[in-house]
Amino acid sequence: MNILVLGSGGREHTFAWKIAQSEQCSNLFVAPGNSGTSKIATNVPIDINNFQAIKSFVLKEVIEMVVVGPEDPLVNGVHDFFLNDAQLQHIIVVGPTQEAAKLEGSKEYAKEFMMRHNIPTAAYESFTKDTVAQGQKFLETLQSPYVLKADGLAAGKGVLIIEDLEEAKQELANMLVDAKFGDASSKVVIEEFLDGIELSCFVLTDGKNYQILPTAKDYKRIGEGDTGLNTGGMGAISPVPFADETFLEKIENNIVKPTIEGFQKDKLNYKGFVFIGLIKVGDEPKVIEYNVRMGDPETEVVMPRLKSDLVELFATFNTQTLDTKTIQIDDRAATTVMLVSGGYPESYEKGKVISGIEAIEDAIVFHAGAKEENGNIVTSGGRVMAITSYGEDYNEALKKSYQNIEKLHFDKMYYRKDLGFDL
Ligand code: AMP
Ligand code: GLY
């Protein structure tokens, strides 16, 4: 069948890499793609939020499956657009409908979902500009540090963790009254602070059945020792060494099962990946957030460990028969290290020539913010490429990623050299 992947990052290159290995895949397209996807698929210059343009392309190329990488098109209703169009409704769309995508698009919606279905998470209350004073009073009842979350999508910047009570009260007002994060902070969720180590669990669901994919841990901060500004992710490790069998069982029973059952009880049409951000508090997993897509760079370690045919798994979505498939996972660990442009996540320069890719051995290069220009691969974004390796454990895999990175170069290239330091 002909397949279209939407997106242009390392996650989408990884999807394309995995899908291209499937015997079920005839023609593979990526919109808009990057210099990595162009080597294994056809890049198409379509805006992924222009659903009419996607429709024309899908009909022209007889696409039968659309894999949505990032959250925006999902939150904007791309799946609903397909379902509501007689010419498109038979096509498999990997990613939930607009209502279900609110699990990522609205923190309050996600918290209400968790409460309704008894899914362990931090205690919370939410406030608007009419209830700022109540919000400030609520803060007084909590212990430091204070967790303030803009309700809507704020490009990963909408969560503030503040030690000082007065500062937290002020920030609450900044978010609600002064629209610090625009519309996204017209509502703010204040949460109990959870102290523990974070990990992520990835689930594939046809809306009724589910399969659990490998766990992963990403490194979000720009600086070594988890310091400095938040980024999209500087690297990832899979599996997560501290997630032993007992802990994984707790995740499945206390979180994954009630989540999938919750979709059914709430009549949410959810076919796709569920990315559950977790924190291990003592021995208990609690949910920090839901994302309605795969993580980036977590995809760059989770997909390489999936031995099963991804297209065959997606192909069960229309008949809701994912339970007839088994998932095979590679026992080896996988790690990925992200190379970024100097200055990222603040301003940085683009157009730097990347050299050394041909010298990479025993590792996979997933392109992210990289494009082809006059026969060169040049940087075109903050996160440029992810170098994924396998090993008996994460240390061995990391060593291979780092050895290979020595061969790569572009002006002002930066990466974290301390992944795994906390494990
Ligand atoms: P979120 O966007 O909800 O994933 O939050 C961003 C980051 O803030 C998370 O990855 C955590 O590191 C941190 N965080 C969010 N909620 C809490 C919480 N209740 N307690 C402690 N840390 C949190
Ligand atoms: N790496 C975190 C994310 O994709 O949201």
CSV table of C-alpha atoms and ligand atoms in Angstrom, one decimal:
chain,number,residue,atom,x,y,z
A,1,MET,CA,0.0,0.0,0.0
A,2,ASN,CA,1.0,3.6,-0.4
A,3,ILE,CA,1.7,5.5,2.8
A,4,LEU,CA,2.1,9.1,3.7
A,5,VAL,CA,4.0,10.3,6.9
A,6,LEU,CA,3.3,13.8,8.1
A,7,GLY,CA,6.2,15.8,9.7
A,8,SER,CA,9.8,16.7,9.2
A,9,GLY,CA,11.8,15.7,12.3
A,10,GLY,CA,13.9,12.9,13.6
A,11,ARG,CA,10.7,11.1,14.6
A,12,GLU,CA,9.4,11.2,11.1
A,13,HIS,CA,12.7,10.0,9.6
A,14,THR,CA,12.6,7.1,12.0
A,15,PHE,CA,9.0,6.3,11.1
A,16,ALA,CA,9.9,6.4,7.4
A,17,TRP,CA,13.0,4.1,8.1
A,18,LYS,CA,10.8,1.6,9.9
A,19,ILE,CA,7.9,1.7,7.4
A,20,ALA,CA,10.2,1.4,4.4
A,21,GLN,CA,11.3,-2.0,5.8
A,22,SER,CA,7.8,-3.4,5.6
A,23,GLU,CA,6.8,-5.6,2.7
A,24,GLN,CA,3.4,-4.0,2.9
A,25,CYS,CA,4.7,-0.7,1.9
A,26,SER,CA,4.7,0.1,-1.9
A,27,ASN,CA,5.3,3.9,-2.2
A,28,LEU,CA,6.3,6.0,0.8
A,29,PHE,CA,5.9,9.7,1.0
A,30,VAL,CA,6.9,12.2,3.7
A,31,ALA,CA,5.4,15.7,3.9
A,32,PRO,CA,7.4,17.8,4.1
A,33,GLY,CA,10.3,15.5,5.2
A,34,ASN,CA,14.0,16.3,5.4
A,35,SER,CA,17.3,15.3,3.9
A,36,GLY,CA,17.1,11.9,5.7
A,37,THR,CA,13.6,11.0,4.5
A,38,SER,CA,14.4,12.0,0.9
A,39,LYS,CA,16.9,9.0,0.7
A,40,ILE,CA,14.2,6.4,1.5
A,41,ALA,CA,11.0,8.0,0.5
A,42,THR,CA,9.6,10.9,-1.7
A,43,ASN,CA,9.4,14.2,0.1
A,44,VAL,CA,6.3,16.3,-0.8
A,45,PRO,CA,6.2,20.0,0.0
A,46,ILE,CA,2.8,20.1,1.7
A,47,ASP,CA,1.9,22.1,4.8
A,48,ILE,CA,0.8,19.4,7.3
A,49,ASN,CA,-2.0,21.7,8.6
A,50,ASN,CA,-3.5,22.3,5.1
A,51,PHE,CA,-5.9,19.4,5.1
A,52,GLN,CA,-7.3,20.2,1.6
A,53,ALA,CA,-3.8,20.0,0.2
A,54,ILE,CA,-3.3,16.7,2.0
A,55,LYS,CA,-6.6,15.4,0.5
A,56,SER,CA,-5.6,16.3,-3.0
A,57,PHE,CA,-2.3,14.5,-2.6
A,58,VAL,CA,-3.8,11.4,-0.9
A,59,LEU,CA,-6.3,11.0,-3.8
A,60,LYS,CA,-3.8,11.6,-6.5
A,61,GLU,CA,-1.3,9.1,-5.1
A,62,VAL,CA,-3.9,6.6,-3.8
A,63,ILE,CA,-2.6,6.7,-0.3
A,64,GLU,CA,-4.1,4.1,2.0
A,65,MET,CA,-2.4,5.0,5.3
A,66,VAL,CA,-1.5,8.4,6.9
A,67,VAL,CA,0.9,8.4,9.8
A,68,VAL,CA,0.7,11.7,11.7
A,69,GLY,CA,4.0,12.5,13.5
A,70,PRO,CA,3.5,15.7,15.5
A,71,GLU,CA,0.5,16.8,17.6
A,72,ASP,CA,-0.6,19.9,15.7
A,73,PRO,CA,-2.5,18.3,12.9
A,74,LEU,CA,-4.2,16.0,15.4
A,75,VAL,CA,-5.2,18.8,17.7
A,76,ASN,CA,-6.4,20.6,14.6
A,77,GLY,CA,-8.6,17.6,13.6
A,78,VAL,CA,-6.9,15.9,10.7
A,79,HIS,CA,-8.3,12.5,11.6
A,80,ASP,CA,-11.9,14.0,11.8
A,81,PHE,CA,-11.3,15.6,8.4
A,82,PHE,CA,-10.7,12.2,6.9
A,83,LEU,CA,-13.6,10.6,8.7
A,84,ASN,CA,-16.0,13.3,7.6
A,85,ASP,CA,-15.0,13.0,3.9
A,86,ALA,CA,-16.6,10.2,1.9
A,87,GLN,CA,-13.5,9.9,-0.4
A,88,LEU,CA,-11.1,9.7,2.6
A,89,GLN,CA,-13.0,7.8,5.4
A,90,HIS,CA,-11.7,4.4,4.5
A,91,ILE,CA,-8.0,5.5,4.8
A,92,ILE,CA,-6.2,4.5,8.0
A,93,VAL,CA,-5.1,7.6,10.0
A,94,VAL,CA,-2.6,6.8,12.7
A,95,GLY,CA,-3.4,9.4,15.4
A,96,PRO,CA,-6.5,10.2,17.5
A,97,THR,CA,-9.5,12.4,16.6
A,98,GLN,CA,-9.7,16.0,17.8
A,99,GLU,CA,-11.6,15.4,20.9
A,100,ALA,CA,-9.2,12.7,22.1
A,101,ALA,CA,-6.2,14.8,21.1
A,102,LYS,CA,-7.3,17.2,23.9
A,103,LEU,CA,-5.5,14.8,26.2
A,104,GLU,CA,-2.4,16.6,25.0
A,105,GLY,CA,-4.0,19.9,24.0
A,106,SER,CA,-5.5,20.7,27.4
A,107,LYS,CA,-3.9,19.9,30.7
A,108,GLU,CA,-7.2,20.3,32.5
A,109,TYR,CA,-9.0,17.9,30.1
A,110,ALA,CA,-6.2,15.3,30.7
A,111,LYS,CA,-6.5,15.7,34.5
A,112,GLU,CA,-10.3,15.3,34.4
A,113,PHE,CA,-9.8,12.2,32.3
A,114,MET,CA,-7.4,10.7,34.9
A,115,MET,CA,-9.7,11.5,37.8
A,116,ARG,CA,-12.7,10.0,36.1
A,117,HIS,CA,-10.8,6.8,35.4
A,118,ASN,CA,-8.9,6.5,38.6
A,119,ILE,CA,-5.5,6.9,37.0
A,120,PRO,CA,-2.8,7.9,39.5
A,121,THR,CA,-1.6,11.4,39.0
A,122,ALA,CA,-0.7,14.5,41.1
A,123,ALA,CA,-3.6,16.2,42.9
A,124,TYR,CA,-4.6,19.5,41.2
A,125,GLU,CA,-7.1,22.3,40.8
A,126,SER,CA,-7.5,24.7,37.9
A,127,PHE,CA,-8.1,28.4,37.8
A,128,THR,CA,-9.0,31.2,35.3
A,129,LYS,CA,-8.6,35.0,35.5
A,130,ASP,CA,-11.8,35.2,37.4
A,131,THR,CA,-10.4,32.9,40.2
A,132,VAL,CA,-6.8,34.2,40.5
A,133,ALA,CA,-7.4,35.0,44.2
A,134,GLN,CA,-8.7,31.5,44.9
A,135,GLY,CA,-5.7,30.1,43.0
A,136,GLN,CA,-3.3,32.2,45.2
A,137,LYS,CA,-5.1,30.9,48.3
A,138,PHE,CA,-4.8,27.3,47.0
A,139,LEU,CA,-1.0,27.8,46.5
A,140,GLU,CA,-0.8,28.7,50.3
A,141,THR,CA,-2.2,25.3,51.1
A,142,LEU,CA,0.5,23.5,49.1
A,143,GLN,CA,4.2,22.8,49.9
A,144,SER,CA,7.0,24.2,47.9
A,145,PRO,CA,7.9,23.7,45.0
A,146,TYR,CA,4.8,24.9,43.2
A,147,VAL,CA,3.8,23.5,39.8
A,148,LEU,CA,1.9,25.8,37.5
A,149,LYS,CA,0.8,24.5,34.1
A,150,ALA,CA,-0.7,26.5,31.3
A,151,ASP,CA,-3.7,24.6,30.1
A,152,GLY,CA,-3.1,24.8,26.4
A,153,LEU,CA,-0.2,23.9,24.1
A,154,ALA,CA,2.8,26.3,24.8
A,155,ALA,CA,5.6,24.7,22.8
A,156,GLY,CA,6.8,22.8,25.9
A,157,LYS,CA,7.4,26.0,27.8
A,158,GLY,CA,4.0,26.2,29.7
A,159,VAL,CA,5.1,24.4,32.9
A,160,LEU,CA,6.7,26.4,35.7
A,161,ILE,CA,8.2,24.9,38.8
A,162,ILE,CA,8.8,27.6,41.5
A,163,GLU,CA,10.3,27.3,45.0
A,164,ASP,CA,9.1,30.6,46.4
A,165,LEU,CA,5.4,31.1,47.3
A,166,GLU,CA,5.2,34.8,46.6
A,167,GLU,CA,6.9,34.2,43.2
A,168,ALA,CA,4.4,31.4,42.4
A,169,LYS,CA,1.5,33.7,43.2
A,170,GLN,CA,2.9,36.4,41.0
A,171,GLU,CA,3.5,33.9,38.1
A,172,LEU,CA,-0.1,32.7,38.5
A,173,ALA,CA,-1.3,36.2,37.9
A,174,ASN,CA,1.2,36.7,35.0
A,175,MET,CA,-0.2,33.6,33.3
A,176,LEU,CA,-3.9,34.3,33.9
A,177,VAL,CA,-4.2,38.0,33.8
A,178,ASP,CA,-1.2,39.0,31.6
A,179,ALA,CA,-1.6,36.0,29.3
A,180,LYS,CA,2.1,35.1,29.7
A,181,PHE,CA,1.6,32.1,27.4
A,182,GLY,CA,-1.2,33.8,25.3
A,183,ASP,CA,-4.4,31.9,25.1
A,184,ALA,CA,-2.7,28.7,26.4
A,185,SER,CA,-2.6,30.2,29.9
A,186,SER,CA,-6.2,31.5,30.0
A,187,LYS,CA,-6.6,28.6,32.3
A,188,VAL,CA,-3.9,27.3,34.7
A,189,VAL,CA,-3.6,23.9,36.4
A,190,ILE,CA,-1.9,24.0,39.8
A,191,GLU,CA,-0.5,20.6,40.8
A,192,GLU,CA,1.0,18.9,43.7
A,193,PHE,CA,4.8,18.5,43.2
A,194,LEU,CA,5.8,14.9,42.6
A,195,ASP,CA,9.3,14.0,43.6
A,196,GLY,CA,10.8,11.1,41.6
A,197,ILE,CA,12.5,10.0,38.4
A,198,GLU,CA,10.8,10.3,35.1
A,199,LEU,CA,10.3,7.8,32.3
A,200,SER,CA,7.9,7.4,29.4
A,201,CYS,CA,5.7,4.5,28.3
A,202,PHE,CA,4.5,4.2,24.7
A,203,VAL,CA,1.3,2.4,23.8
A,204,LEU,CA,-0.1,1.6,20.4
A,205,THR,CA,-3.9,1.2,20.4
A,206,ASP,CA,-6.7,0.6,17.9
A,207,GLY,CA,-9.1,2.1,20.3
A,208,LYS,CA,-10.1,-1.2,21.9
A,209,ASN,CA,-6.9,-3.3,22.1
A,210,TYR,CA,-3.4,-2.2,23.0
A,211,GLN,CA,0.2,-3.2,22.7
A,212,ILE,CA,2.9,-1.8,24.9
A,213,LEU,CA,6.1,-0.6,23.2
A,214,PRO,CA,9.4,-0.3,25.0
A,215,THR,CA,9.9,2.3,27.7
A,216,ALA,CA,12.3,5.2,27.1
A,217,LYS,CA,13.8,8.1,29.0
A,218,ASP,CA,14.6,11.4,27.4
A,219,TYR,CA,16.9,14.2,28.4
A,220,LYS,CA,15.1,17.4,28.1
A,221,ARG,CA,17.5,20.1,29.4
A,222,ILE,CA,20.2,21.6,27.2
A,223,GLY,CA,23.0,21.4,29.8
A,224,GLU,CA,24.9,18.6,31.3
A,225,GLY,CA,23.6,17.3,34.6
A,226,ASP,CA,20.0,18.3,33.5
A,227,THR,CA,20.7,22.0,33.8
A,228,GLY,CA,19.7,25.0,31.7
A,229,LEU,CA,16.7,25.5,29.4
A,230,ASN,CA,14.2,22.9,28.3
A,231,THR,CA,14.6,21.6,24.7
A,232,GLY,CA,12.6,19.2,22.6
A,233,GLY,CA,14.9,16.5,23.8
A,234,MET,CA,18.7,16.0,23.7
A,235,GLY,CA,18.8,12.2,23.6
A,236,ALA,CA,17.0,9.1,24.8
A,237,ILE,CA,17.7,5.6,26.2
A,238,SER,CA,15.6,2.5,25.9
A,239,PRO,CA,14.8,0.4,27.9
A,240,VAL,CA,14.7,2.4,31.1
A,241,PRO,CA,16.9,0.3,33.5
A,242,PHE,CA,15.0,1.1,36.7
A,243,ALA,CA,11.7,0.0,35.2
A,244,ASP,CA,11.8,-3.7,36.3
A,245,GLU,CA,9.1,-6.2,35.7
A,246,THR,CA,7.0,-5.4,38.8
A,247,PHE,CA,7.1,-1.8,38.0
A,248,LEU,CA,6.1,-2.4,34.4
A,249,GLU,CA,3.1,-4.5,35.6
A,250,LYS,CA,2.0,-1.6,37.8
A,251,ILE,CA,2.2,0.7,34.8
A,252,GLU,CA,0.1,-1.7,32.7
A,253,ASN,CA,-2.5,-2.4,35.4
A,254,ASN,CA,-2.8,1.0,37.0
A,255,ILE,CA,-2.3,3.2,34.0
A,256,VAL,CA,-2.4,1.6,30.6
A,257,LYS,CA,-5.5,-0.5,31.1
A,258,PRO,CA,-7.7,2.2,32.6
A,259,THR,CA,-6.5,4.6,30.0
A,260,ILE,CA,-7.6,2.4,27.1
A,261,GLU,CA,-10.8,1.5,28.9
A,262,GLY,CA,-11.3,5.2,29.5
A,263,PHE,CA,-11.2,5.9,25.8
A,264,GLN,CA,-14.0,3.4,25.3
A,265,LYS,CA,-16.1,4.6,28.3
A,266,ASP,CA,-15.8,8.2,27.1
A,267,LYS,CA,-16.4,7.2,23.4
A,268,LEU,CA,-13.1,8.7,22.3
A,269,ASN,CA,-12.0,7.6,18.9
A,270,TYR,CA,-8.3,6.9,19.6
A,271,LYS,CA,-6.3,5.0,17.1
A,272,GLY,CA,-2.6,5.6,17.3
A,273,PHE,CA,0.2,6.1,19.8
A,274,VAL,CA,-0.3,7.1,23.4
A,275,PHE,CA,2.8,8.6,25.0
A,276,ILE,CA,2.4,8.5,28.7
A,277,GLY,CA,4.9,10.7,30.7
A,278,LEU,CA,5.4,9.0,34.0
A,279,ILE,CA,7.2,9.7,37.3
A,280,LYS,CA,8.3,7.0,39.7
A,281,VAL,CA,7.4,8.2,43.2
A,282,GLY,CA,8.7,5.6,45.6
A,283,ASP,CA,7.7,2.4,43.8
A,284,GLU,CA,4.6,3.8,42.2
A,285,PRO,CA,4.1,5.1,38.7
A,286,LYS,CA,2.1,8.3,38.4
A,287,VAL,CA,1.1,10.1,35.2
A,288,ILE,CA,2.6,13.5,34.5
A,289,GLU,CA,1.1,14.0,31.1
A,290,TYR,CA,-0.3,12.4,28.0
A,291,ASN,CA,0.9,13.1,24.5
A,292,VAL,CA,-1.1,11.9,21.6
A,293,ARG,CA,1.8,11.0,19.4
A,294,MET,CA,5.3,9.4,19.7
A,295,GLY,CA,8.0,11.4,21.4
A,296,ASP,CA,11.0,12.9,19.6
A,297,PRO,CA,13.8,11.7,20.2
A,298,GLU,CA,12.1,8.7,22.0
A,299,THR,CA,11.0,7.3,18.6
A,300,GLU,CA,14.6,7.1,17.6
A,301,VAL,CA,15.2,4.5,20.3
A,302,VAL,CA,11.8,2.8,20.5
A,303,MET,CA,11.3,2.1,16.8
A,304,PRO,CA,14.8,0.6,16.3
A,305,ARG,CA,13.9,-1.9,19.1
A,306,LEU,CA,10.6,-2.9,17.5
A,307,LYS,CA,11.1,-6.0,15.5
A,308,SER,CA,7.5,-6.4,14.4
A,309,ASP,CA,6.3,-4.9,11.1
A,310,LEU,CA,4.8,-1.5,12.0
A,311,VAL,CA,2.6,-1.3,8.9
A,312,GLU,CA,1.0,-4.6,9.8
A,313,LEU,CA,0.2,-3.3,13.3
A,314,PHE,CA,-1.3,0.0,11.9
A,315,ALA,CA,-3.3,-2.1,9.3
A,316,THR,CA,-5.4,-3.6,12.2
A,317,PHE,CA,-6.8,-0.2,13.1
A,318,ASN,CA,-9.9,-0.2,10.9
A,319,THR,CA,-11.0,-3.7,12.0
A,320,GLN,CA,-9.8,-3.1,15.6
A,321,THR,CA,-7.8,-6.4,15.6
A,322,LEU,CA,-4.5,-5.3,17.1
A,323,ASP,CA,-5.0,-8.1,19.6
A,324,THR,CA,-4.3,-10.6,16.9
A,325,LYS,CA,-0.7,-9.4,16.6
A,326,THR,CA,2.2,-9.9,18.9
A,327,ILE,CA,5.0,-7.4,19.4
A,328,GLN,CA,8.6,-8.5,19.1
A,329,ILE,CA,11.1,-6.4,20.9
A,330,ASP,CA,14.9,-6.4,20.4
A,331,ASP,CA,16.6,-7.3,23.7
A,332,ARG,CA,19.4,-4.9,23.1
A,333,ALA,CA,19.4,-1.4,24.5
A,334,ALA,CA,19.2,1.5,22.1
A,335,THR,CA,20.4,5.1,22.7
A,336,THR,CA,20.2,8.2,20.7
A,337,VAL,CA,22.2,11.4,21.0
A,338,MET,CA,20.9,14.6,19.5
A,339,LEU,CA,23.3,17.0,17.7
A,340,VAL,CA,22.0,20.5,17.9
A,341,SER,CA,22.9,23.9,16.5
A,342,GLY,CA,25.0,26.1,18.9
A,343,GLY,CA,22.6,28.5,20.7
A,344,TYR,CA,19.6,26.2,20.6
A,345,PRO,CA,17.0,26.3,22.2
A,346,GLU,CA,17.5,30.1,21.9
A,347,SER,CA,18.5,31.7,18.6
A,348,TYR,CA,21.0,29.8,16.4
A,349,GLU,CA,22.3,29.9,12.9
A,350,LYS,CA,21.3,27.7,10.0
A,351,GLY,CA,22.8,26.5,6.8
A,352,LYS,CA,26.0,25.0,8.2
A,353,VAL,CA,27.4,22.1,6.1
A,354,ILE,CA,27.3,18.8,7.9
A,355,SER,CA,30.3,16.5,7.2
A,356,GLY,CA,31.2,13.0,8.1
A,357,ILE,CA,27.9,11.2,7.7
A,358,GLU,CA,29.4,8.7,5.3
A,359,ALA,CA,32.0,7.6,7.9
A,360,ILE,CA,29.3,6.5,10.4
A,361,GLU,CA,29.6,2.8,11.3
A,362,ASP,CA,27.4,0.6,13.4
A,363,ALA,CA,25.0,3.4,14.2
A,364,ILE,CA,21.9,4.9,12.5
A,365,VAL,CA,21.7,8.6,11.6
A,366,PHE,CA,18.2,10.0,11.8
A,367,HIS,CA,18.0,13.5,10.3
A,368,ALA,CA,15.9,16.2,12.0
A,369,GLY,CA,16.6,19.8,11.2
A,370,ALA,CA,18.7,19.0,8.1
A,371,LYS,CA,18.1,19.6,4.4
A,372,GLU,CA,19.9,19.1,1.1
A,373,GLU,CA,21.4,22.2,-0.5
A,374,ASN,CA,23.6,22.2,-3.6
A,375,GLY,CA,24.7,18.6,-3.0
A,376,ASN,CA,25.5,19.2,0.7
A,377,ILE,CA,23.5,18.3,3.8
A,378,VAL,CA,23.1,21.5,5.8
A,379,THR,CA,21.5,22.4,9.1
A,380,SER,CA,18.0,23.8,8.9
A,381,GLY,CA,16.8,23.6,12.6
A,382,GLY,CA,17.8,23.6,16.2
A,383,ARG,CA,17.9,19.8,16.6
A,384,VAL,CA,19.9,18.6,13.6
A,385,MET,CA,20.3,14.9,13.8
A,386,ALA,CA,20.1,11.9,16.2
A,387,ILE,CA,22.7,9.2,16.3
A,388,THR,CA,21.2,5.9,17.4
A,389,SER,CA,23.2,2.8,18.4
A,390,TYR,CA,22.5,-0.6,19.9
A,391,GLY,CA,24.4,-2.3,22.7
A,392,GLU,CA,24.1,-5.0,25.3
A,393,ASP,CA,23.2,-2.2,27.7
A,394,TYR,CA,22.8,1.5,27.5
A,395,ASN,CA,26.4,2.2,28.3
A,396,GLU,CA,27.7,0.1,25.4
A,397,ALA,CA,25.1,1.7,23.1
A,398,LEU,CA,26.0,5.2,24.2
A,399,LYS,CA,29.7,4.6,23.7
A,400,LYS,CA,29.0,3.7,20.0
A,401,SER,CA,26.8,6.8,19.6
A,402,TYR,CA,29.6,9.0,21.0
A,403,GLN,CA,32.4,7.3,19.0
A,404,ASN,CA,30.4,8.0,15.8
A,405,ILE,CA,29.7,11.6,16.7
A,406,GLU,CA,33.5,12.2,16.7
A,407,LYS,CA,33.3,11.7,13.0
A,408,LEU,CA,30.6,14.3,12.4
A,409,HIS,CA,31.0,18.0,12.2
A,410,PHE,CA,29.2,21.2,11.5
A,411,ASP,CA,30.1,24.7,12.7
A,412,LYS,CA,28.9,25.3,16.3
A,413,MET,CA,27.7,21.7,16.7
A,414,TYR,CA,26.7,20.9,20.3
A,415,TYR,CA,25.5,17.7,22.1
A,416,ARG,CA,25.2,16.4,25.7
A,417,LYS,CA,28.1,14.1,26.6
A,418,ASP,CA,26.5,12.9,29.9
A,419,LEU,CA,23.4,10.9,28.8
A,420,GLY,CA,22.6,8.2,31.3
A,421,PHE,CA,24.4,10.1,34.1
A,422,ASP,CA,21.4,9.8,36.4
A,423,LEU,CA,20.8,6.0,36.0
B,1,AMP,P1,4.6,18.4,31.3
B,1,AMP,O1,4.5,19.4,30.2
B,1,AMP,O2,3.2,18.3,32.0
B,1,AMP,O3,5.2,17.1,30.9
B,1,AMP,O4,5.6,19.0,32.4
B,1,AMP,C1,6.9,19.3,32.0
B,1,AMP,C2,7.9,18.8,33.0
B,1,AMP,O5,7.6,19.4,34.3
B,1,AMP,C3,7.8,17.3,33.3
B,1,AMP,O6,8.6,16.6,32.4
B,1,AMP,C4,8.3,17.3,34.7
B,1,AMP,O7,9.8,17.3,34.7
B,1,AMP,C5,7.9,18.5,35.3
B,1,AMP,N1,6.6,18.3,36.1
B,1,AMP,C6,5.3,18.4,35.6
B,1,AMP,N2,4.4,18.1,36.5
B,1,AMP,C7,5.1,17.8,37.6
B,1,AMP,C8,4.7,17.5,39.0
B,1,AMP,N3,3.4,17.4,39.3
B,1,AMP,N4,5.7,17.3,39.9
B,1,AMP,C9,7.0,17.4,39.5
B,1,AMP,N5,7.4,17.7,38.3
B,1,AMP,C10,6.5,17.9,37.4
B,2,GLY,N1,10.8,14.3,23.9
B,2,GLY,C1,9.6,14.8,24.4
B,2,GLY,C2,8.5,14.9,23.5
B,2,GLY,O1,8.5,14.5,22.3
B,2,GLY,O2,7.5,15.6,23.8
